[in-house]
Coordinates of C-alpha atoms and ligand atoms in Angstrom, one line a residue:
Chain B
M190 CA 0.1 0.1 0.1
E191 CA 1.2 3.4 -1.1
Y192 CA 1.1 6.4 1.1
V193 CA 0.7 9.8 -0.1
A194 CA 1.5 12.6 2.4
V195 CA -1.5 14.7 2.9
R196 CA -0.3 18.2 3.4
C197 CA -2.7 21.0 2.8
A198 CA -2.9 24.6 3.1
A199 CA -4.2 25.8 6.5
K200 CA -7.0 27.2 4.5
D201 CA -8.7 24.1 3.4
C202 CA -7.6 21.5 5.6
K203 CA -9.9 22.2 8.2
A204 CA -11.3 18.8 9.9
M205 CA -14.8 17.6 9.7
Q206 CA -16.8 17.8 12.6
T207 CA -19.9 15.5 13.6
V208 CA -22.3 15.8 15.8
K209 CA -25.0 13.7 17.0
M210 CA -28.0 13.6 18.4
V211 CA -30.3 10.6 19.9
V212 CA -33.9 9.9 19.1
T213 CA -35.4 7.4 21.7
G214 CA -38.9 6.4 23.1
P215 CA -40.9 3.4 23.3
F216 CA -41.5 0.4 21.1
A217 CA -43.3 1.8 17.9
A218 CA -43.4 5.5 18.7
G219 CA -42.1 6.3 15.2
K220 CA -38.4 6.5 15.8
T221 CA -37.5 5.1 12.4
E222 CA -39.9 7.2 10.8
F223 CA -38.9 10.4 12.2
I224 CA -35.1 9.5 11.1
G225 CA -36.1 8.4 7.7
S226 CA -38.0 11.9 7.0
I227 CA -35.2 13.7 7.5
S228 CA -31.8 11.9 6.4
E229 CA -30.3 12.2 3.3
I230 CA -29.3 8.6 3.6
A231 CA -31.5 5.5 3.7
V232 CA -32.0 5.1 7.3
V233 CA -30.1 1.9 8.6
R234 CA -33.1 -0.2 9.8
T235 CA -31.9 -3.3 11.4
E236 CA -35.6 -4.6 12.0
R237 CA -36.8 -7.9 12.3
K238 CA -40.3 -9.6 12.3
I239 CA -41.6 -9.7 15.9
S240 CA -43.2 -11.9 18.4
D241 CA -47.0 -12.4 18.3
E242 CA -47.7 -10.3 21.1
T243 CA -46.8 -7.3 19.7
R244 CA -47.4 -8.1 15.9
A245 CA -50.9 -6.2 16.6
V246 CA -49.2 -3.0 16.8
K247 CA -46.7 -3.3 13.7
A248 CA -44.8 -6.2 11.7
Q249 CA -41.4 -5.2 12.2
T250 CA -39.0 -3.6 15.0
T251 CA -35.8 -2.0 15.2
V252 CA -33.6 -4.5 16.9
A253 CA -30.1 -2.6 16.8
M254 CA -30.7 1.0 16.1
D255 CA -31.2 3.6 13.4
F256 CA -29.0 6.1 12.1
G257 CA -29.5 8.9 9.6
R258 CA -27.3 11.6 8.1
I259 CA -27.7 15.2 7.5
T260 CA -25.2 17.2 6.0
I261 CA -24.9 20.8 7.2
D262 CA -21.8 22.1 5.1
Q263 CA -18.7 20.9 3.8
D264 CA -17.2 20.2 7.2
L265 CA -20.1 19.4 9.3
V266 CA -22.5 16.3 9.6
L267 CA -25.2 15.7 11.9
Y268 CA -25.9 12.4 12.5
L269 CA -29.3 10.9 14.2
F270 CA -29.1 7.7 16.4
G271 CA -32.5 6.1 16.7
T272 CA -32.7 3.5 20.0
P273 CA -34.2 0.4 19.3
G274 CA -37.5 0.0 21.0
Q275 CA -36.9 -2.9 23.1
R276 CA -35.9 -2.8 26.6
R277 CA -33.7 -5.4 26.3
F278 CA -31.4 -3.5 24.1
D279 CA -31.0 -1.1 27.1
F280 CA -27.4 -1.8 27.2
M281 CA -27.0 0.1 23.9
W282 CA -28.4 3.6 25.5
E283 CA -25.5 4.7 27.1
I284 CA -23.4 4.3 24.4
L285 CA -25.3 6.1 22.2
S286 CA -26.0 8.7 24.5
E287 CA -22.1 9.4 24.8
G288 CA -21.4 12.9 23.4
M289 CA -24.7 13.7 22.1
L290 CA -25.8 17.0 21.5
G291 CA -29.4 16.7 22.9
F292 CA -31.9 13.9 22.4
V293 CA -35.6 13.4 21.3
V294 CA -38.2 11.5 23.0
M295 CA -40.8 10.1 20.8
V296 CA -44.0 9.4 22.3
D297 CA -46.9 7.7 20.3
A298 CA -49.8 10.1 21.2
V299 CA -52.4 7.5 20.3
R300 CA -51.3 5.0 22.7
P301 CA -51.6 6.0 26.5
E302 CA -50.4 2.9 27.8
T303 CA -47.1 3.6 26.5
F304 CA -46.5 6.9 28.6
R305 CA -45.5 5.5 31.5
E306 CA -42.6 3.8 29.9
A307 CA -42.0 6.8 28.0
R308 CA -41.5 8.4 31.3
S309 CA -39.0 6.0 32.2
I310 CA -37.0 6.3 29.5
L311 CA -36.9 9.9 29.5
D312 CA -35.6 9.2 33.2
T313 CA -32.9 7.0 32.1
F314 CA -31.5 9.1 29.4
R315 CA -31.6 12.4 31.7
K316 CA -29.3 10.1 33.9
Y317 CA -26.7 9.8 31.3
S318 CA -26.4 13.3 30.2
E319 CA -27.4 16.8 31.2
T320 CA -28.4 17.6 27.4
P321 CA -31.3 19.4 26.4
F322 CA -34.2 17.2 25.1
V323 CA -37.5 17.9 23.9
V324 CA -40.7 15.2 24.0
A325 CA -42.5 14.7 20.7
A326 CA -46.0 14.0 20.7
N327 CA -46.1 12.0 17.7
K328 CA -48.8 10.7 15.7
Q329 CA -50.9 14.1 15.7
D330 CA -52.3 13.4 12.3
H331 CA -54.2 10.6 13.9
P332 CA -58.1 11.5 15.3
D333 CA -57.2 9.9 18.2
A334 CA -54.0 11.4 19.3
W335 CA -53.5 12.8 22.8
S336 CA -52.8 16.6 22.6
P337 CA -49.5 17.5 23.6
E338 CA -50.6 19.7 26.5
D339 CA -52.6 16.4 28.0
M340 CA -49.6 14.7 27.6
K341 CA -47.3 16.8 29.2
I342 CA -49.9 16.2 32.5
A343 CA -49.7 12.6 31.7
L344 CA -46.5 12.5 31.6
G345 CA -45.9 14.4 34.8
L346 CA -43.5 16.7 33.2
D347 CA -42.6 20.2 34.5
D348 CA -43.6 23.3 32.6
G349 CA -39.9 24.1 31.4
I350 CA -39.9 21.0 29.1
K351 CA -41.0 21.1 25.8
V352 CA -43.7 18.6 24.7
L353 CA -44.3 19.2 20.7
P354 CA -46.9 18.2 18.5
C355 CA -45.4 15.8 15.7
I356 CA -46.3 13.8 12.8
A357 CA -43.0 11.8 12.0
S358 CA -43.7 11.1 8.4
Q359 CA -43.6 14.7 7.6
K360 CA -40.4 16.3 6.9
E361 CA -41.5 19.9 8.2
S362 CA -42.9 18.3 11.4
V363 CA -39.5 16.5 11.9
K364 CA -37.6 19.7 11.4
Y365 CA -39.8 21.6 13.6
V366 CA -38.9 19.4 16.3
L367 CA -35.2 19.3 15.7
L368 CA -34.9 23.0 15.3
E369 CA -36.6 23.1 18.8
L370 CA -34.3 21.0 20.5
L371 CA -31.8 23.0 18.8
Y372 CA -32.7 26.2 20.2
S373 CA -33.0 24.7 23.9
I374 CA -29.2 23.8 23.1
L375 CA -28.6 27.1 21.9
E376 CA -29.9 28.9 24.9
R377 CA -27.6 27.1 27.1
V378 CA -24.4 27.9 25.5
Q379 CA -22.8 31.1 26.5
D380 CA -19.9 32.2 24.2
Chain S
M377 CA 19.5 -29.2 26.7
A378 CA 17.7 -26.2 26.2
L379 CA 16.0 -25.7 22.8
K380 CA 16.7 -22.5 20.7
G381 CA 15.5 -21.4 17.9
N382 CA 13.1 -18.7 15.8
L383 CA 9.3 -18.8 15.5
R384 CA 10.4 -18.0 11.5
D385 CA 11.7 -21.5 11.2
F386 CA 9.8 -23.6 14.3
S387 CA 6.3 -22.0 15.0
L388 CA 5.0 -21.9 18.2
H389 CA 2.0 -24.6 17.2
Q390 CA 5.1 -26.8 16.0
L391 CA 6.7 -25.8 19.8
L392 CA 3.4 -26.6 21.6
N393 CA 2.9 -29.7 19.8
L394 CA 6.1 -31.0 20.5
I395 CA 5.8 -30.1 24.6
N396 CA 2.1 -31.6 24.5
L397 CA 3.5 -34.4 23.0
A398 CA 6.5 -35.0 24.8
H399 CA 5.1 -34.1 28.1
K400 CA 8.0 -31.7 28.8
T401 CA 8.2 -29.6 31.8
G402 CA 10.0 -26.4 31.7
A403 CA 9.9 -22.5 30.4
L404 CA 9.6 -21.1 27.0
T405 CA 10.6 -17.4 26.8
V406 CA 9.7 -15.9 23.3
K407 CA 11.1 -12.8 22.4
P408 CA 9.3 -11.0 19.4
E409 CA 11.2 -9.4 16.8
K410 CA 10.6 -5.8 16.2
A411 CA 9.4 -5.9 12.9
A412 CA 6.8 -8.2 13.9
N413 CA 3.5 -7.6 13.9
S414 CA 2.1 -7.8 17.5
S415 CA -1.7 -8.2 17.8
N416 CA -1.5 -6.6 21.2
G417 CA 1.2 -4.1 20.9
H418 CA 3.4 -6.3 23.4
S419 CA 7.1 -5.9 22.5
A420 CA 8.1 -7.4 25.6
P421 CA 9.3 -10.9 25.7
A422 CA 6.8 -13.5 27.0
A423 CA 7.4 -16.5 29.2
L424 CA 5.1 -19.5 29.3
F425 CA 5.8 -22.6 31.8
F426 CA 4.9 -26.1 31.3
R427 CA 4.1 -29.1 33.7
E428 CA 4.4 -32.6 31.9
G429 CA 3.1 -31.0 28.9
R430 CA 0.6 -28.8 30.2
L431 CA 0.4 -24.5 30.2
I432 CA 0.9 -24.0 33.8
H433 CA 1.6 -19.8 33.7
A434 CA 2.5 -17.1 31.7
F435 CA 3.8 -13.5 32.1
Y436 CA 5.4 -10.8 30.0
E437 CA 8.7 -9.6 31.0
G438 CA 8.7 -6.7 33.3
K439 CA 4.8 -7.1 33.5
P440 CA 3.5 -8.1 37.3
A441 CA 1.8 -11.1 37.3
R442 CA 1.0 -11.2 40.8
L443 CA -2.9 -13.0 41.1
T444 CA -4.0 -9.6 41.6
D445 CA -2.7 -8.1 38.6
V446 CA -3.9 -11.2 36.7
L447 CA -7.4 -10.5 37.9
V448 CA -7.3 -7.0 37.3
Q449 CA -6.1 -7.5 33.5
V450 CA -9.0 -10.0 32.7
G451 CA -11.7 -7.7 34.4
R452 CA -12.7 -10.0 37.7
L453 CA -11.1 -7.2 40.0
T454 CA -11.3 -3.6 40.0
P455 CA -7.8 -1.8 40.5
E456 CA -9.5 -0.5 44.0
Q457 CA -10.3 -4.0 44.9
A458 CA -6.6 -5.2 43.9
Q459 CA -4.9 -2.5 46.0
A460 CA -7.2 -2.8 48.9
V461 CA -6.2 -6.4 49.1
R462 CA -2.3 -6.3 48.6
Q463 CA -2.5 -3.3 51.1
R464 CA -3.7 -5.8 53.7
S465 CA -1.2 -8.7 52.8
R466 CA 2.4 -8.4 53.5
I467 CA 3.4 -11.3 52.3
D468 CA 2.9 -11.6 48.4
T469 CA 2.5 -15.1 47.5
D470 CA -0.8 -15.6 45.2
K471 CA -2.3 -18.3 47.4
E472 CA -2.5 -15.8 50.5
L473 CA -4.2 -13.2 47.9
G474 CA -6.4 -15.5 47.0
L475 CA -7.5 -16.6 50.2
L476 CA -8.1 -13.0 51.0
L477 CA -10.1 -12.2 48.1
I478 CA -12.4 -15.2 48.7
H479 CA -12.8 -14.3 52.6
N480 CA -13.3 -10.8 51.8
G481 CA -16.2 -12.1 49.2
F482 CA -14.6 -10.3 46.4
L483 CA -14.2 -13.6 44.5
S484 CA -15.2 -17.2 44.6
Q485 CA -12.1 -20.0 44.1
N486 CA -13.9 -20.6 40.7
D487 CA -14.1 -17.0 39.9
I488 CA -10.0 -17.0 40.6
I489 CA -9.3 -20.2 38.3
Q490 CA -11.5 -19.2 35.7
G491 CA -9.6 -15.6 35.8
V492 CA -6.2 -17.0 36.0
R493 CA -7.4 -19.6 32.7
G494 CA -8.9 -16.9 30.8
Y495 CA -5.3 -14.8 31.3
L496 CA -3.2 -17.7 30.2
L497 CA -5.4 -18.4 27.4
E498 CA -5.1 -14.8 26.1
T499 CA -1.6 -14.5 26.6
V500 CA -0.6 -17.7 24.6
Y501 CA -3.1 -16.7 22.0
H502 CA -1.4 -13.4 21.5
L503 CA 2.0 -15.3 21.0
F504 CA 0.3 -16.8 17.6
T505 CA 0.1 -13.6 16.4
W506 CA 3.7 -13.1 16.5
S507 CA 5.5 -14.4 13.4
A508 CA 8.7 -14.1 14.1
G509 CA 11.2 -14.2 17.3
D510 CA 13.9 -15.7 19.2
F511 CA 12.6 -18.7 21.4
R512 CA 14.4 -20.6 24.3
F513 CA 12.9 -23.6 25.8
E514 CA 14.6 -24.4 29.6
P515 CA 13.5 -27.9 30.7
N516 CA 12.9 -28.4 34.2
E517 CA 12.3 -24.7 34.8
L518 CA 9.3 -23.9 36.8
P519 CA 7.5 -20.3 37.6
P520 CA 8.1 -18.7 41.1
E521 CA 6.9 -20.8 43.9
E522 CA 4.6 -18.0 44.8
R523 CA 2.8 -18.0 41.7
I524 CA -0.5 -19.9 41.3
T525 CA -0.6 -22.2 38.5
V526 CA -3.8 -23.9 36.6
P527 CA -2.9 -26.8 34.4
L528 CA -4.1 -26.3 30.9
S529 CA -4.1 -28.9 28.2
L530 CA -2.4 -28.1 25.2
E531 CA -4.7 -29.5 22.5
N532 CA -7.2 -27.1 22.4
V533 CA -4.8 -24.4 22.6
I534 CA -3.1 -25.0 19.7
L535 CA -6.7 -25.4 17.8
E536 CA -8.0 -22.1 18.8
G537 CA -4.4 -20.2 18.5
N538 CA -4.2 -21.5 15.1
R539 CA -7.7 -20.3 14.2
R540 CA -6.3 -17.2 16.0
Q541 CA -3.6 -16.9 13.7
Q542 CA -5.0 -17.4 10.7
E543 CA -7.7 -15.1 11.3
W544 CA -5.1 -12.3 12.2
E545 CA -3.2 -12.8 9.2
R546 CA -6.6 -12.1 7.1
L547 CA -7.1 -9.2 9.4
L548 CA -4.0 -7.9 8.2
D549 CA -4.6 -8.2 4.6
E550 CA -8.2 -6.6 5.1
I551 CA -7.2 -3.9 7.3
P552 CA -3.2 -3.2 6.8
D553 CA -3.4 0.1 8.4
L554 CA -5.0 1.4 11.6
D555 CA -4.1 5.0 10.9
V556 CA -7.0 5.6 9.0
S557 CA -10.5 6.7 9.6
L558 CA -13.8 5.1 9.0
R559 CA -17.3 6.4 7.6
F560 CA -20.4 5.4 7.2
A561 CA -21.5 3.6 4.3
E562 CA -22.8 5.6 1.5
R563 CA -25.7 3.1 0.8
P564 CA -26.2 0.8 3.5
S565 CA -30.0 0.0 2.6
H566 CA -29.2 -3.4 1.5
I567 CA -28.5 -4.3 5.4
R568 CA -31.1 -6.4 7.3
N569 CA -31.2 -8.2 10.1
I570 CA -27.8 -7.4 11.5
S571 CA -27.2 -7.5 15.2
L572 CA -24.3 -5.7 16.5
T573 CA -21.8 -6.7 19.7
R574 CA -21.6 -4.2 22.2
E575 CA -18.2 -3.7 20.9
E576 CA -19.5 -3.0 17.6
W577 CA -21.5 -0.4 18.9
Q578 CA -18.8 1.1 20.8
V579 CA -17.0 1.6 17.7
I580 CA -19.7 2.9 15.7
S581 CA -20.5 5.8 18.2
F582 CA -16.4 6.8 17.7
I583 CA -17.2 7.2 13.8
N584 CA -15.9 10.4 12.8
A585 CA -13.6 11.6 10.1
R586 CA -11.0 12.8 12.6
N587 CA -10.6 9.4 14.8
T588 CA -8.4 6.9 13.2
I589 CA -9.0 2.9 13.9
R590 CA -6.1 3.0 16.0
Q591 CA -7.2 6.0 18.1
I592 CA -10.5 4.6 18.4
G593 CA -9.0 1.3 19.8
E594 CA -6.9 3.0 22.2
Y595 CA -9.8 4.4 23.5
L596 CA -11.7 1.4 23.8
M597 CA -9.1 -0.3 25.4
L598 CA -9.1 -3.0 22.5
D599 CA -6.0 -4.1 21.3
E600 CA -4.9 -4.7 17.7
F601 CA -6.7 -8.1 17.0
Q602 CA -10.0 -6.9 18.5
I603 CA -10.0 -3.5 16.9
R604 CA -9.4 -5.2 13.8
R605 CA -12.3 -7.8 14.0
V606 CA -14.6 -5.1 15.0
T607 CA -13.8 -3.2 11.9
H608 CA -13.7 -5.7 9.8
G609 CA -17.2 -6.9 10.9
L610 CA -18.8 -3.9 10.5
K611 CA -17.2 -3.7 7.0
Q612 CA -18.4 -7.1 6.3
N613 CA -21.9 -6.2 7.2
G614 CA -21.7 -3.1 4.8
L615 CA -22.4 -0.8 7.5
I616 CA -18.8 1.1 7.4
E617 CA -16.3 1.9 4.7
L618 CA -12.5 2.9 5.3
M619 CA -11.3 6.1 4.4
Q620 CA -9.0 5.7 1.7
S621 CA -6.2 8.3 2.0
P622 CA -4.4 8.0 5.3
R623 CA -3.5 11.5 7.2
A624 CA -0.1 12.4 7.2
E625 CA -0.6 14.5 10.4
P626 CA -4.0 13.6 12.2
A627 CA -5.6 17.0 12.7
I628 CA -6.2 16.4 16.5
P629 CA -3.5 14.4 18.3
K630 CA -5.3 12.4 20.7
A631 CA -8.5 10.5 19.7
P632 CA -11.2 13.4 20.0
L633 CA -14.1 11.6 21.7
P634 CA -17.2 12.8 20.7
G635 CA -17.7 16.4 22.8
V636 CA -20.7 18.4 23.2
K637 CA -19.3 21.6 23.9
L638 CA -20.2 23.5 20.7
S639 CA -19.8 26.8 19.8
R640 CA -22.4 29.1 19.2
G641 CA -21.3 29.7 15.8
V642 CA -21.4 25.7 15.0
L643 CA -25.2 25.5 16.6
L644 CA -26.2 28.2 14.1
R645 CA -24.8 26.5 11.2
I646 CA -26.4 23.2 12.2
I647 CA -29.9 25.3 13.1
D648 CA -29.7 26.8 9.2
G649 CA -28.7 23.9 7.7
I650 CA -31.4 22.3 9.0
R651 CA -33.9 25.3 8.2
R652 CA -32.7 25.1 4.4
R653 CA -33.9 21.2 4.0
Ligands
GTP953 N1 -50.1 8.3 11.7 C1 -48.7 7.8 11.7 N2 -48.3 6.9 11.9 C2 -46.8 6.9 12.0 C3 -46.1 8.1 12.4 N3 -45.2 8.1 12.9 C4 -44.9 6.6 12.7 N4 -46.3 6.0 12.3 C5 -46.1 4.7 12.3 O1 -46.1 3.9 13.5 C6 -45.5 2.8 13.3 C7 -44.1 2.7 14.2 O2 -43.1 3.5 13.6 P1 -41.7 3.3 13.7 O3 -40.9 4.5 13.2 O4 -41.5 1.6 12.8 O5 -41.5 3.2 15.2 P2 -40.1 3.2 15.9 O6 -40.1 4.0 17.2 O7 -39.1 2.9 15.0 O8 -40.2 1.3 16.5 P3 -39.4 0.5 16.9 O9 -38.1 0.6 16.5 O10 -39.8 -0.9 16.9 O11 -39.0 0.7 18.4 C8 -45.4 2.4 11.6 O12 -46.4 1.8 11.3 C9 -45.2 3.9 11.4 O13 -45.5 3.9 9.8 C10 -46.9 9.4 12.2 O14 -46.8 10.6 12.7 N5 -48.5 9.1 12.0
MG954 MG1 -37.7 1.7 14.7

């Protein structure tokens, strides 16, 4: 193998910077959908068929993680990591949360039976990192969706926490959630 | 009479076969050659001890191999626990250290044996990745009395060692250079049903144009064999690609861990970038 010494002028020799955000939440909350709506690469869906009791909800679940990419400019890339929905993959959470800029907790607004689980996931992630986060009240296009205000109460969240309406299949909605998270992050940065 | 030679001419495989078949007792020291690729970065000579054809003890020269050191290395004991135990015992025999560990409820006897076993195996397997180096077998030389010995039959060691040696050679072919960085594959859409190990996850979370494979390995405390294996696995799955041009000078000398301290400027760029999508 031959090596070419890469020496470049200081001007165009900036290193590429990558930042990451994590998308978490209970099983079938819409994490994969969310990342897929905004990522420029096909989301790596490491999905597989699921057991009978959960099949009623959907046929496939993410067994490892999803990741998506958003190129901001020539030397800045944002990665979105989606956590697997099933708790037996918890061990990955801490690894995924390492160095994250912030996180989104996706909650299925149509399935209040998952709210308790969502709260527990949220609390776990807060323990890993003090980075800002937002809660996405997903599937607002569904007639039975709970409103973000009601969900905030049901989840027992403080007033200061953003619970945002979301439709993960719509890019504009995903952008809105990410931007709200970024604004929260910006507030904490003092230059 | 001592047996002397070089691994280039008489491989570890052949040596161990001989020791096994002839039920030899004694010490084998191996000194890796500088140029020889060593999978765990050890360039210190290693010593292996045998009793009647079974491996009983091993260490790298200059590296303490007391029971507590060994157990820390294989992750059975924390450095703090090891220190606590050592402070309580003035005599430094493994037997005494072992008893203290058991009495303090740190480990069971079985944990200790499994730990020592694991250490022995790791050491001897690493030697299989040394392609060249002078060796010397000194008959009837045994480890220092105060050290614990766990006898291991050589047959399986030879088989597994050979497998590792072949894997190591293949990995060297596939990933000759650790000073390149990794990137996510552009078109990973054909991927289905892969399940990743914890180590693969850890490596993935450090993928970044500025981190070389070597830096990721060092940060995660994986040796060259392990980091190559993990990287190769991810590459096989189509998840990642190696960046082609190696850097002459890394932009940042030490592995830049994914940090969260972003400047306002960078944040504003991200915000702008997302708005424009
Ligand atoms: N109506 C509606 N359906 C959605 C929305 N977001 C996701 N879904 C559907 O909800 C189901 C679950 O979405 P996924 O993105 O697979 O959920 P997930 O959180 O990745 O699930 P796991 O990986 O199994 O935990 C799928 O059938 C999606 O099509 C939404 O905003 N509105
Ligand atoms: Mg998913």
